[in-house]
Coordinates of C-alpha atoms in Angstrom, one line a residue:
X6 CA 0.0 0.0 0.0
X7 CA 2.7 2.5 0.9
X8 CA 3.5 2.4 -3.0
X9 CA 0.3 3.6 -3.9
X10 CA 0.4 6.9 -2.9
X11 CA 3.0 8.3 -4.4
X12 CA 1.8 7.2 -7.6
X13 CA -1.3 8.8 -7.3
X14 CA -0.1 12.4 -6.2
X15 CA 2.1 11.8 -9.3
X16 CA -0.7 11.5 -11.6
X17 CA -2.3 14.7 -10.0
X18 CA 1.1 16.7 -10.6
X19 CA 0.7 15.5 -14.5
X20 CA -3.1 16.3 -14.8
X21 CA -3.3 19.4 -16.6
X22 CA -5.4 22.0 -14.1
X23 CA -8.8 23.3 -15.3
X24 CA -7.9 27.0 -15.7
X25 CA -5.1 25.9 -18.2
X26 CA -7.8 23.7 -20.1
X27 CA -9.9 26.9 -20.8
X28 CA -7.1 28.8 -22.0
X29 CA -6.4 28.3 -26.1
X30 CA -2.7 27.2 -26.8
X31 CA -3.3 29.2 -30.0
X32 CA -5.7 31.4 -32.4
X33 CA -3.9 30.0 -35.5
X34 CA -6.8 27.7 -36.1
X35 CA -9.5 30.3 -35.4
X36 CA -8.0 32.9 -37.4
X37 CA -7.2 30.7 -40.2
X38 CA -10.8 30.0 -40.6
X39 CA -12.2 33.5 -40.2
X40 CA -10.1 35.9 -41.7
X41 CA -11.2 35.1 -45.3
X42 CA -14.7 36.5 -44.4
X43 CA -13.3 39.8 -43.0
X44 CA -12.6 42.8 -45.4
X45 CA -10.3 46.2 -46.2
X46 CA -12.6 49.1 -46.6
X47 CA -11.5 52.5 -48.7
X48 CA -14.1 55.0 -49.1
X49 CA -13.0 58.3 -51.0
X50 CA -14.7 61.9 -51.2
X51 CA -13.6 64.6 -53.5
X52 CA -12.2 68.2 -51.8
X53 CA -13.5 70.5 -53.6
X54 CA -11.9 72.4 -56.5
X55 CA -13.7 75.9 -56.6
X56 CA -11.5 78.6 -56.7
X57 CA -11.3 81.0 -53.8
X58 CA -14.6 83.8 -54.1
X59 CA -11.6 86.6 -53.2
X60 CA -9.3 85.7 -55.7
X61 CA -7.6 88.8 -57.5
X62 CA -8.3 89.8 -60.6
X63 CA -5.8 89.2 -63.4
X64 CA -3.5 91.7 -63.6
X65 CA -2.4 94.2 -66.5
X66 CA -0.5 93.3 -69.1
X67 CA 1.1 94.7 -72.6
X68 CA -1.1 93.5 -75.4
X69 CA 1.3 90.7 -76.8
X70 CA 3.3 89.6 -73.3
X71 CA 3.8 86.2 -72.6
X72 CA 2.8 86.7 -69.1
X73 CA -0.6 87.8 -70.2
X74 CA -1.1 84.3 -72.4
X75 CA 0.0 82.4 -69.4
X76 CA -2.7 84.2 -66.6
X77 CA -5.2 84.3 -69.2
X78 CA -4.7 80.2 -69.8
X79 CA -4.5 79.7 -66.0
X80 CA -8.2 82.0 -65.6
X81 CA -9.6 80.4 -68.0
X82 CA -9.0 77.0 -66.6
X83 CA -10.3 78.1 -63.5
X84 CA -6.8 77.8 -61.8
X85 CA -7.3 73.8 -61.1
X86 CA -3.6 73.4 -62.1
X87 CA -2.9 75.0 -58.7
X88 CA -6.0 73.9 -56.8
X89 CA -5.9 70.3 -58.0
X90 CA -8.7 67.3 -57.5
X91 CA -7.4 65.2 -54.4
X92 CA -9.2 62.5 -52.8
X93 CA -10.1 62.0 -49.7
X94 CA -9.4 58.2 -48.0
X95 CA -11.1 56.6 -45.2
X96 CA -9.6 53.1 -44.5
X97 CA -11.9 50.6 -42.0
X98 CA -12.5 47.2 -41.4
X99 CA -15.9 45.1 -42.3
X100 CA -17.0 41.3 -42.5
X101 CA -19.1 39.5 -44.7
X102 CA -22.4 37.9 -43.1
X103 CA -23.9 36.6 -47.0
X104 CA -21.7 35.3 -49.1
X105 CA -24.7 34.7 -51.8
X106 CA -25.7 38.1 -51.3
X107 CA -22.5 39.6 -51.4
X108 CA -23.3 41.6 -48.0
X109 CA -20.7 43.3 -45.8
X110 CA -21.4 45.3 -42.3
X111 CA -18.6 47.8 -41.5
X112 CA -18.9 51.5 -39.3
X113 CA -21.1 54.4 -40.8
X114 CA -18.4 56.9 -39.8
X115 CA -16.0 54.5 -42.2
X116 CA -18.1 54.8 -45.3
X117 CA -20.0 58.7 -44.1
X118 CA -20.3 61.2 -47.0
X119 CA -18.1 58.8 -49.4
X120 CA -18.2 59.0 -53.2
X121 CA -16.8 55.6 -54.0
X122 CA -17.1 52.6 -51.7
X123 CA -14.6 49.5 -52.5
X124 CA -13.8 46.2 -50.7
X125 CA -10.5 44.5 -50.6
X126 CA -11.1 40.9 -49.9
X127 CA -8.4 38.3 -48.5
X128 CA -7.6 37.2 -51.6
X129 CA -6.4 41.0 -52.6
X130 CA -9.1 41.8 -55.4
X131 CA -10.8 44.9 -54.7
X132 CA -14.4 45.3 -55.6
X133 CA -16.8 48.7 -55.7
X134 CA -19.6 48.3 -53.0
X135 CA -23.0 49.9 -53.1
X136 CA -24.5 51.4 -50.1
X137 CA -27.8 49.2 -48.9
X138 CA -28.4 51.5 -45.5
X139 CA -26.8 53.0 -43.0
X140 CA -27.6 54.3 -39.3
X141 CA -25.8 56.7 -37.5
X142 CA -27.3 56.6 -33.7
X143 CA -25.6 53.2 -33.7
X144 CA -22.9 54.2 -36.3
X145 CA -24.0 50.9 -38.3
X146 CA -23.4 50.4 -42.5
X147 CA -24.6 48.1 -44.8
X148 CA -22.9 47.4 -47.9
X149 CA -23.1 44.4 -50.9
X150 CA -20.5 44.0 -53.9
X151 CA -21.3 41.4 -56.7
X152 CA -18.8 38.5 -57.6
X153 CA -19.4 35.7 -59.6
X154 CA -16.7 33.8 -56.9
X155 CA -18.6 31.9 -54.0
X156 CA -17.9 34.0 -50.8
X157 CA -17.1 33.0 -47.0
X158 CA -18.9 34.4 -44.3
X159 CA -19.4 34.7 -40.6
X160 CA -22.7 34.4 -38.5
X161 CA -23.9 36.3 -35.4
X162 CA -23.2 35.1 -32.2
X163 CA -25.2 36.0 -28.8
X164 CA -23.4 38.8 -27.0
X165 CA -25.3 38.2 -23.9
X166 CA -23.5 35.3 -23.2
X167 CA -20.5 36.7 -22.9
X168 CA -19.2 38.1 -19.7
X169 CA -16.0 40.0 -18.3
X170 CA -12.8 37.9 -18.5
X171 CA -13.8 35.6 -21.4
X172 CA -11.5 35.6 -24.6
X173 CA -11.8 37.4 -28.0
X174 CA -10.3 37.3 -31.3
X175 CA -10.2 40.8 -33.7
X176 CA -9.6 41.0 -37.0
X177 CA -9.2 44.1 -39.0
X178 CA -7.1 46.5 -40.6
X179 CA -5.3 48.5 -38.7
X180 CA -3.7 52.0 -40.3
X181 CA -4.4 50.5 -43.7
X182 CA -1.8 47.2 -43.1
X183 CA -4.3 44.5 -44.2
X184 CA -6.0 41.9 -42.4
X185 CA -4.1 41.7 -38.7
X186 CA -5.4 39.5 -35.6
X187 CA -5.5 41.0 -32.2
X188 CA -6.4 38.8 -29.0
X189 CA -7.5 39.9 -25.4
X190 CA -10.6 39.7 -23.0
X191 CA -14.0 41.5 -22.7
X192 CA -12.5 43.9 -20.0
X193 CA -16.3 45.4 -19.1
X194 CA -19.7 45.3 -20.4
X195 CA -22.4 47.9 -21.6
X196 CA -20.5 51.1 -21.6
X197 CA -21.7 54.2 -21.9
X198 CA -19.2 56.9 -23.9
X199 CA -21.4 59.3 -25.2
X200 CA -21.2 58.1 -28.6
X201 CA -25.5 57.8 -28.9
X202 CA -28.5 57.0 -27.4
X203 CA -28.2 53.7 -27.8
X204 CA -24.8 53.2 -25.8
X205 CA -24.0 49.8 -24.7
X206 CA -20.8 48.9 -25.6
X207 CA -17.9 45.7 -25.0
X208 CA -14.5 46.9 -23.5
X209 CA -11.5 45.0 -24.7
X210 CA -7.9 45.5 -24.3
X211 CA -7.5 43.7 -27.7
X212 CA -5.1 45.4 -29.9
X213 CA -7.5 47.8 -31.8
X214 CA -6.5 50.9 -33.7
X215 CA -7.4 53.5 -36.5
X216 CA -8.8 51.6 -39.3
X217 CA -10.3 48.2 -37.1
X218 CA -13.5 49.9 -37.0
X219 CA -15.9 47.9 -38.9
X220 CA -14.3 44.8 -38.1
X221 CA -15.2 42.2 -36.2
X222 CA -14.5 40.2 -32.5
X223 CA -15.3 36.9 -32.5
X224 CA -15.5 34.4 -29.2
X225 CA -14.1 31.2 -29.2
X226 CA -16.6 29.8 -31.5
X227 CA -16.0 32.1 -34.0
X228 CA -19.1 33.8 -33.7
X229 CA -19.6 37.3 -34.3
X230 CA -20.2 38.9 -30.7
X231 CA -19.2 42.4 -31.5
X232 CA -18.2 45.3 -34.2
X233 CA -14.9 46.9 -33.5
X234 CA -15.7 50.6 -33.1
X235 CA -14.0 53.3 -31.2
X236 CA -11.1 53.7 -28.7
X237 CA -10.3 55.4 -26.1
X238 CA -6.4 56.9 -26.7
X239 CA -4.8 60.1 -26.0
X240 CA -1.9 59.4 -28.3
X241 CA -4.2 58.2 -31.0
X242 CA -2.7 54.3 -30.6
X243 CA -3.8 51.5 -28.5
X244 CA -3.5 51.8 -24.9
X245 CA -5.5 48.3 -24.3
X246 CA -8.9 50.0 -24.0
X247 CA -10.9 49.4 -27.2
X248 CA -15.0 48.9 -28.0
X249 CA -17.2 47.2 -29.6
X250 CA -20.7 47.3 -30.7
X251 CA -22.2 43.9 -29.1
X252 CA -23.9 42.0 -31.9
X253 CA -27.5 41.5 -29.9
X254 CA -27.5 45.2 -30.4
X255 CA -26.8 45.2 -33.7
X256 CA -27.9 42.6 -35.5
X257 CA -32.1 44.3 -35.0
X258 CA -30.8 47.7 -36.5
X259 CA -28.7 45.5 -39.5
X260 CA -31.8 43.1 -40.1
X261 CA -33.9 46.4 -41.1
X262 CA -31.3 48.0 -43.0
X263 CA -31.8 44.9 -44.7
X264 CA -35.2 44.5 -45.2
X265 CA -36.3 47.9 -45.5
X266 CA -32.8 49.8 -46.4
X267 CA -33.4 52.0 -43.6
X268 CA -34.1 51.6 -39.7
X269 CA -37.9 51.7 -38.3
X270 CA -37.3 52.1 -34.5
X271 CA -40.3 52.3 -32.2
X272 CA -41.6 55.7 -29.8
X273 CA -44.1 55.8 -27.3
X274 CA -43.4 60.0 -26.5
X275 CA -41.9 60.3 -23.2
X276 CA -38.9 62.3 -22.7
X277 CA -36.8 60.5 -19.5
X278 CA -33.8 61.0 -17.1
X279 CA -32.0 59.1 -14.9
X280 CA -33.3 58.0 -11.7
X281 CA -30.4 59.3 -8.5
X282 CA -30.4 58.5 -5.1
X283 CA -32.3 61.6 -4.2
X284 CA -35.2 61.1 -7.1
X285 CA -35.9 57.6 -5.6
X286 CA -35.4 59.1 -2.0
X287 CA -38.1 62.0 -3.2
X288 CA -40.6 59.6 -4.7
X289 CA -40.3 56.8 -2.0
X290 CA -38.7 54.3 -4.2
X291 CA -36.7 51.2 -3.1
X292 CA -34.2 51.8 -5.0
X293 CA -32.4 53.8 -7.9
X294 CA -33.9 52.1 -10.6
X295 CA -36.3 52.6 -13.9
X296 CA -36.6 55.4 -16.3
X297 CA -38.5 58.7 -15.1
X298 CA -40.6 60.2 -17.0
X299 CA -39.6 64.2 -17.6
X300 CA -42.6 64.9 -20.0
X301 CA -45.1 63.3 -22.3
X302 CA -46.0 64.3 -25.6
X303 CA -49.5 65.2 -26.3
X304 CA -51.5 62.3 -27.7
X305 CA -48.8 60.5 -27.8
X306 CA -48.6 56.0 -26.7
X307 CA -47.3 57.1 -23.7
X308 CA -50.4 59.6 -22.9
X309 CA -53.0 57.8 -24.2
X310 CA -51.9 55.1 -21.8
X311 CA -52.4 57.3 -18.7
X312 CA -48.3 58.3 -18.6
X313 CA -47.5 61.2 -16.6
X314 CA -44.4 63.2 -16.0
X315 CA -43.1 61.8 -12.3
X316 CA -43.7 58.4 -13.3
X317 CA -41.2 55.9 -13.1
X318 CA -41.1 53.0 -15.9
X319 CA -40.1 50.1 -14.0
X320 CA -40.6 47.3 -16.7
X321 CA -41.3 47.6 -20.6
X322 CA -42.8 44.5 -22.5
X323 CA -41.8 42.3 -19.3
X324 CA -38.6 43.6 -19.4
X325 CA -36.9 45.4 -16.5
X326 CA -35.2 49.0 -16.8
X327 CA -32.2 48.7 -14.6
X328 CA -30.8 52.4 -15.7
X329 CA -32.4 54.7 -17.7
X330 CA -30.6 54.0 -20.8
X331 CA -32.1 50.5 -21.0
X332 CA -35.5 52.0 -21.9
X333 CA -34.7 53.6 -25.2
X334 CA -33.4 50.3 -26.5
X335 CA -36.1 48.6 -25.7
X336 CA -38.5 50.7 -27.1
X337 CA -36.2 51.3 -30.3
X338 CA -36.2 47.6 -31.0
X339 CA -39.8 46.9 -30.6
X340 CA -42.4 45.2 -33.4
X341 CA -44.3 48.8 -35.2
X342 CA -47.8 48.4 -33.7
X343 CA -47.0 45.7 -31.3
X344 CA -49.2 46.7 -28.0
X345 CA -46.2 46.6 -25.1
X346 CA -47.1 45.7 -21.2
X347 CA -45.7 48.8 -19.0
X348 CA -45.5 48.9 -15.4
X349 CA -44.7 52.2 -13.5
X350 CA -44.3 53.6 -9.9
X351 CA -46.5 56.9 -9.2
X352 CA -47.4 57.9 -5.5
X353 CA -45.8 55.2 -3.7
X354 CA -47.3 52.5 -5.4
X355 CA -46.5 50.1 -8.9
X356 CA -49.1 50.5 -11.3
X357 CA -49.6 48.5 -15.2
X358 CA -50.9 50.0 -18.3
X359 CA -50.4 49.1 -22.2
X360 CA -49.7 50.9 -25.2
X361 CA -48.6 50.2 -28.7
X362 CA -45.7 51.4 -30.2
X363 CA -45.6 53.8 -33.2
X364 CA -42.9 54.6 -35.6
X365 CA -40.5 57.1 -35.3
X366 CA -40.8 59.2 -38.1
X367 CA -39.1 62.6 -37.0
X368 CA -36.5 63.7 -35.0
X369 CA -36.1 67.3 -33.2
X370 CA -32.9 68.1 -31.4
X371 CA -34.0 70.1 -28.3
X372 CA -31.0 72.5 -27.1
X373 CA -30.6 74.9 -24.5
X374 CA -32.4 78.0 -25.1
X375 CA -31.9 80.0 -22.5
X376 CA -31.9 83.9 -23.4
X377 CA -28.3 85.1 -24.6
X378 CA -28.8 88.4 -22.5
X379 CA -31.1 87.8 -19.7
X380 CA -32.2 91.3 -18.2
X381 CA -31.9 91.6 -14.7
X382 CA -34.0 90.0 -12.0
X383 CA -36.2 92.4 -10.7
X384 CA -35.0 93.0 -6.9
X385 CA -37.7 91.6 -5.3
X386 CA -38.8 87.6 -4.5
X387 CA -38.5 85.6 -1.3
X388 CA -35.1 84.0 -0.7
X389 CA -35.3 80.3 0.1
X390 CA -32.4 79.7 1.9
X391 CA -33.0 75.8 2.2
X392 CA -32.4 74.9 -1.7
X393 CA -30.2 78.3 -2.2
X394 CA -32.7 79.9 -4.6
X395 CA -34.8 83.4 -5.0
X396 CA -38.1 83.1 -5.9
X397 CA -40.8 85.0 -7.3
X398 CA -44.1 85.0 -9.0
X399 CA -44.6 84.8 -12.6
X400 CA -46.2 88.1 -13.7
X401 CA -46.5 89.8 -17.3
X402 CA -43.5 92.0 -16.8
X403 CA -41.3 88.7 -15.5
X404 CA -42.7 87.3 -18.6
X405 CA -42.0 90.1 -20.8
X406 CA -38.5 89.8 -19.7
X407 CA -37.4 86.3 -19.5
X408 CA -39.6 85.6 -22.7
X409 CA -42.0 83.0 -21.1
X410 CA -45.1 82.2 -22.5
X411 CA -48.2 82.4 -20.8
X412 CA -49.2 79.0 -20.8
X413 CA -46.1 77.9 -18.7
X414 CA -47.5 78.5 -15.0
X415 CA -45.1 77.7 -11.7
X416 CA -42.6 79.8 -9.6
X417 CA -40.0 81.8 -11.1
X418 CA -36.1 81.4 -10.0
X419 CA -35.0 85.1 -9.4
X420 CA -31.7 84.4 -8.3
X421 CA -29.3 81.3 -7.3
X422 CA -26.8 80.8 -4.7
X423 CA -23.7 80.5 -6.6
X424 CA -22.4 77.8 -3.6
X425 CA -25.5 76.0 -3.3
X426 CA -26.5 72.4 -4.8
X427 CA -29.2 74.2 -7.5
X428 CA -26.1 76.0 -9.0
X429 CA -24.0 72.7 -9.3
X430 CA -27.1 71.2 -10.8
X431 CA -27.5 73.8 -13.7
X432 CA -30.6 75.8 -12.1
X433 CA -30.4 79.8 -13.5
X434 CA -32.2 82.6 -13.7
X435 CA -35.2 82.7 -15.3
X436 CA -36.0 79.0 -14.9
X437 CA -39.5 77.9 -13.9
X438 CA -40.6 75.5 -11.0
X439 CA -43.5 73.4 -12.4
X440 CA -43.8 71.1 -9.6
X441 CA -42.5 70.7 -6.0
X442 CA -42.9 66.8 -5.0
X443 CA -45.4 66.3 -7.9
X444 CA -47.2 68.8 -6.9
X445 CA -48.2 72.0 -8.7
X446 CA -47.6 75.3 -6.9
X447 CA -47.7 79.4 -8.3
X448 CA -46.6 81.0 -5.5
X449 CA -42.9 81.2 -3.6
X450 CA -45.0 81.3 0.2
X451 CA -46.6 78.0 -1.1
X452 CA -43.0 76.6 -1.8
X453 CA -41.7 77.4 1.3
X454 CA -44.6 76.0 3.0
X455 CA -43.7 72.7 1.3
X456 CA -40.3 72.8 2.5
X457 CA -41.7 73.2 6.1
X458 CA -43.5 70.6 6.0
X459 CA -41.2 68.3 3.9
X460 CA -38.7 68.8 6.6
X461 CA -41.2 68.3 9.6
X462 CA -42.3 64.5 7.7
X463 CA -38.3 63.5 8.2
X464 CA -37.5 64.3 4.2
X465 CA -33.6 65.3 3.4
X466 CA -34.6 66.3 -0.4
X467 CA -37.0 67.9 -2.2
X468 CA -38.1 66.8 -6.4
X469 CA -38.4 69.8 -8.5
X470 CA -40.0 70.1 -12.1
X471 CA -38.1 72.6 -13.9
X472 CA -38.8 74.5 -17.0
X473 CA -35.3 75.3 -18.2
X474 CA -35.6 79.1 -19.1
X475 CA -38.8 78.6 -19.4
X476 CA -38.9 77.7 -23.4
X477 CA -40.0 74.0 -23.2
X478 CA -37.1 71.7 -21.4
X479 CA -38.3 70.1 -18.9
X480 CA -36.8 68.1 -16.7
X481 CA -36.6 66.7 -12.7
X482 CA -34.0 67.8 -10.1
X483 CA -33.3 66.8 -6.8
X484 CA -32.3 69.2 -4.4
X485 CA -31.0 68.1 -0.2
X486 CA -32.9 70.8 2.0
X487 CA -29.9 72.4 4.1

């Protein structure tokens, strides 16, 4: 028996572990396979040739000089010998996901305001692509070239199953080099960087650079799990943190770019904002969660289906809304004129409704607005020294001067504490308080009474419905009651 033992710790020692059996010995294999399917982009635009508006006039000359034949050649050519035709080149990455339809998905900003699309495939021919759709929220293209040669591709993978620490493969084509593999990990998931509404993207610290975007990151499987798109680099190289588009994201958008050569995303008309600590703490929620609901646009889904502003969404076609940025995607991706289950939180308690999602058909970009040269506050109002604001009424002259129509009804702000919580939070002058905790109030003695008795019920915070200059922004603040 004493022989036994040693033979057994033996075999242990020779047993390769676990964690080495999950790690690849190589991504020859993988990248052998796949790189065939992924493609060089070159899209060109032409600068343009016109001459200068302020050019001089061509000088004076003895009839007969030499120099007088050589401006009058030059004006008559419009001067395009010195302002030459040079093109423009924007080099990216794409992938083929037909090869019997010849159809390639790269970056909009690759292929945006090009003249000439064309594809270099592995095999070094080069082909003109047409444009089938593109979509810049989620900076997605669609293109298709025609070849009489049979043409691999690569299929979509679910990005949901991948999680932080698992292994990825990109291919691309880095500063115009050709088809180059990069390896590394998913280093964090649904990332926000201000890139679009529908932010969600995969971190790596893959090797990506200038002229990956478009290009794909496969798993292990060699399934397409994301789209190579932007990095984050303050020398304009890698420094290991890279992202990607993650393919459950866009494979909807692509699918309707598709089928309809443009994208049909869905609206119910609610404009939302985060939920903070001090929202939830202001509308008794549990917790910092859902999408709140700023305003609702007139006959609108949303209002038809009994949606006010100071609601919370808390779930959208059984789906829960984590963080506010969840709902827009959701509601983006939904069926046209598919009716939706929504429950909501309003007055301390969860409520359901339903409404069915429309198109959206128009866009407007709402900016600030608030008046270049604001006149001076009149020196009168009631300091509130609890929120760090100056209040007043809203009468014709403070109408007159902060240019706020007379529908808008509410407390004016006079005046803000430049130390206080309202100033770090973007309140100003001429600003308009629709509501104080939901509820609607004209008068700054009605305000503080709120905050009396706000503070007497044990509440640190007060929610606010602002008017943003008073022209039509609307949104909630939050504000801790000193």
């Amino acid at each position: 028996m004493r022989y036994i033992l040693p033979i057994i710790l033996a075999a242990l020692v020779l047993m390769p572990s676990a964690q080495a059996a999950d790690r690849p010995e190589s991504f020859a294999d993988l990248a052998q396979k796949l790189s065939p399917a992924v493609v060089n982009i070159s899209s060109t635009q032409k600068i343009s040739t016109d001459m200068p508006q302020d050019m001089p006039d061509m000088p004076q000359f003895p009839e007969g000089s030499p120099l007088q034949e050589f401006f009058q050649e030059y004006m008559d050519k419009g001067g395009s010998e010195m302002f030459p035709s040079v093109p423009q080149a924007s080099l990216g990455s794409g992938f083929i996901i037909d090869g019997d339809k010849g159809l390639i998905i790269t970056n909009n900003h690759v292929i945006r305001d090009a003249d000439k699309v064309r594809v270099t495939m592995h095999d070094d021919t080069t082909l003109e692509a047409k444009v089938i759709g593109t979509d810049e929220k989620t900076d997605l293209a669609v293109l298709q070239i025609k070849t009489k040669k049979p043409l691999p591709s690569v299929t979509f993978g679910n990005s949901d199953k991948m999680r932080v620490g698992d292994w990825i493969l990109a291919i691309g084509n880095p500063f115009g080099l050709g088809g180059t593999v990069t390896s590394g990990i998913i280093s964090a998931r649904q990332r926000d960087i201000n890139a679009g509404p529908y932010d969600d993207f995969i971190q790596t610290d893959a090797s990506i650079n200038r002229g990956n975007s478009g290009g794909p990151m496969f798993n292990l499987d060699g399934e397409v799990i994301g789209i190579n798109t932007a990095i984050f680099s303050p020398s304009g190289g890698s420094v290991g943190i890279g992202f990607a588009i993650p393919s459950n994201l866009a494979k909807p958008v692509l699918d309707q770019i598709i089928k309809f050569g443009r994208t049909r995303r869905g609206w119910i008309g609610v404009r939302i904002q985060a939920v903070t600590e001090e929202i939830a703490q202001s509308l008794g929620l549990p917790r910092n969660e859902g999408a709140l609901v700023a305003s609702v646009t007139p006959k609108s889904p949303a209002a038809k289906a009994g949606l006010a502003a100071g609601d919370v969404i808390l779930t959208f076609n059984g789906q829960s809304i984590n963080a506010m940025r969840h709902l827009p995607r959701l509601v983006a991706e939904s069926e046209i004129g598919q009716t939706v289950k929504v429950t909501y939180w309003r007055a301390g308690k969860t409520l359901t409704t339903k409404m069915q999602v429309l198109e959206l058909e128009t866009e407007t970009a709402t900016k600030d607005q608030k008046p270049a040269d604001a006149p001076a506050a009149p020196s009168r109002g009631k300091a509130v020294p609890e929120i760090g604001l100056r209040l007043g009424t809203l009468g014709p002259m403070e109408r007159r001067n902060f240019g706020i129509p007379e529908a808008t009804k509410g407390i004016l702000v006079m005046d803000v504490n430049p130390a206080s919580e309202a100033a770090e939070k973007g309140l100003a002058v001429g600003d308009v308080i629709l509501e104080v905790n939901q509820q609607k109030l004209a008068t700054p003695d009605a305000m503080i009474d709120m905050i009396a008795k706000a503070k007497k019920g044990g509440k640190s915070s007060i929610l606010l419905l602002l008017d943003m200059g008073g022209k039509g922004d609307v949104r909630f603040v939050a504000l801790r009651l000193k």
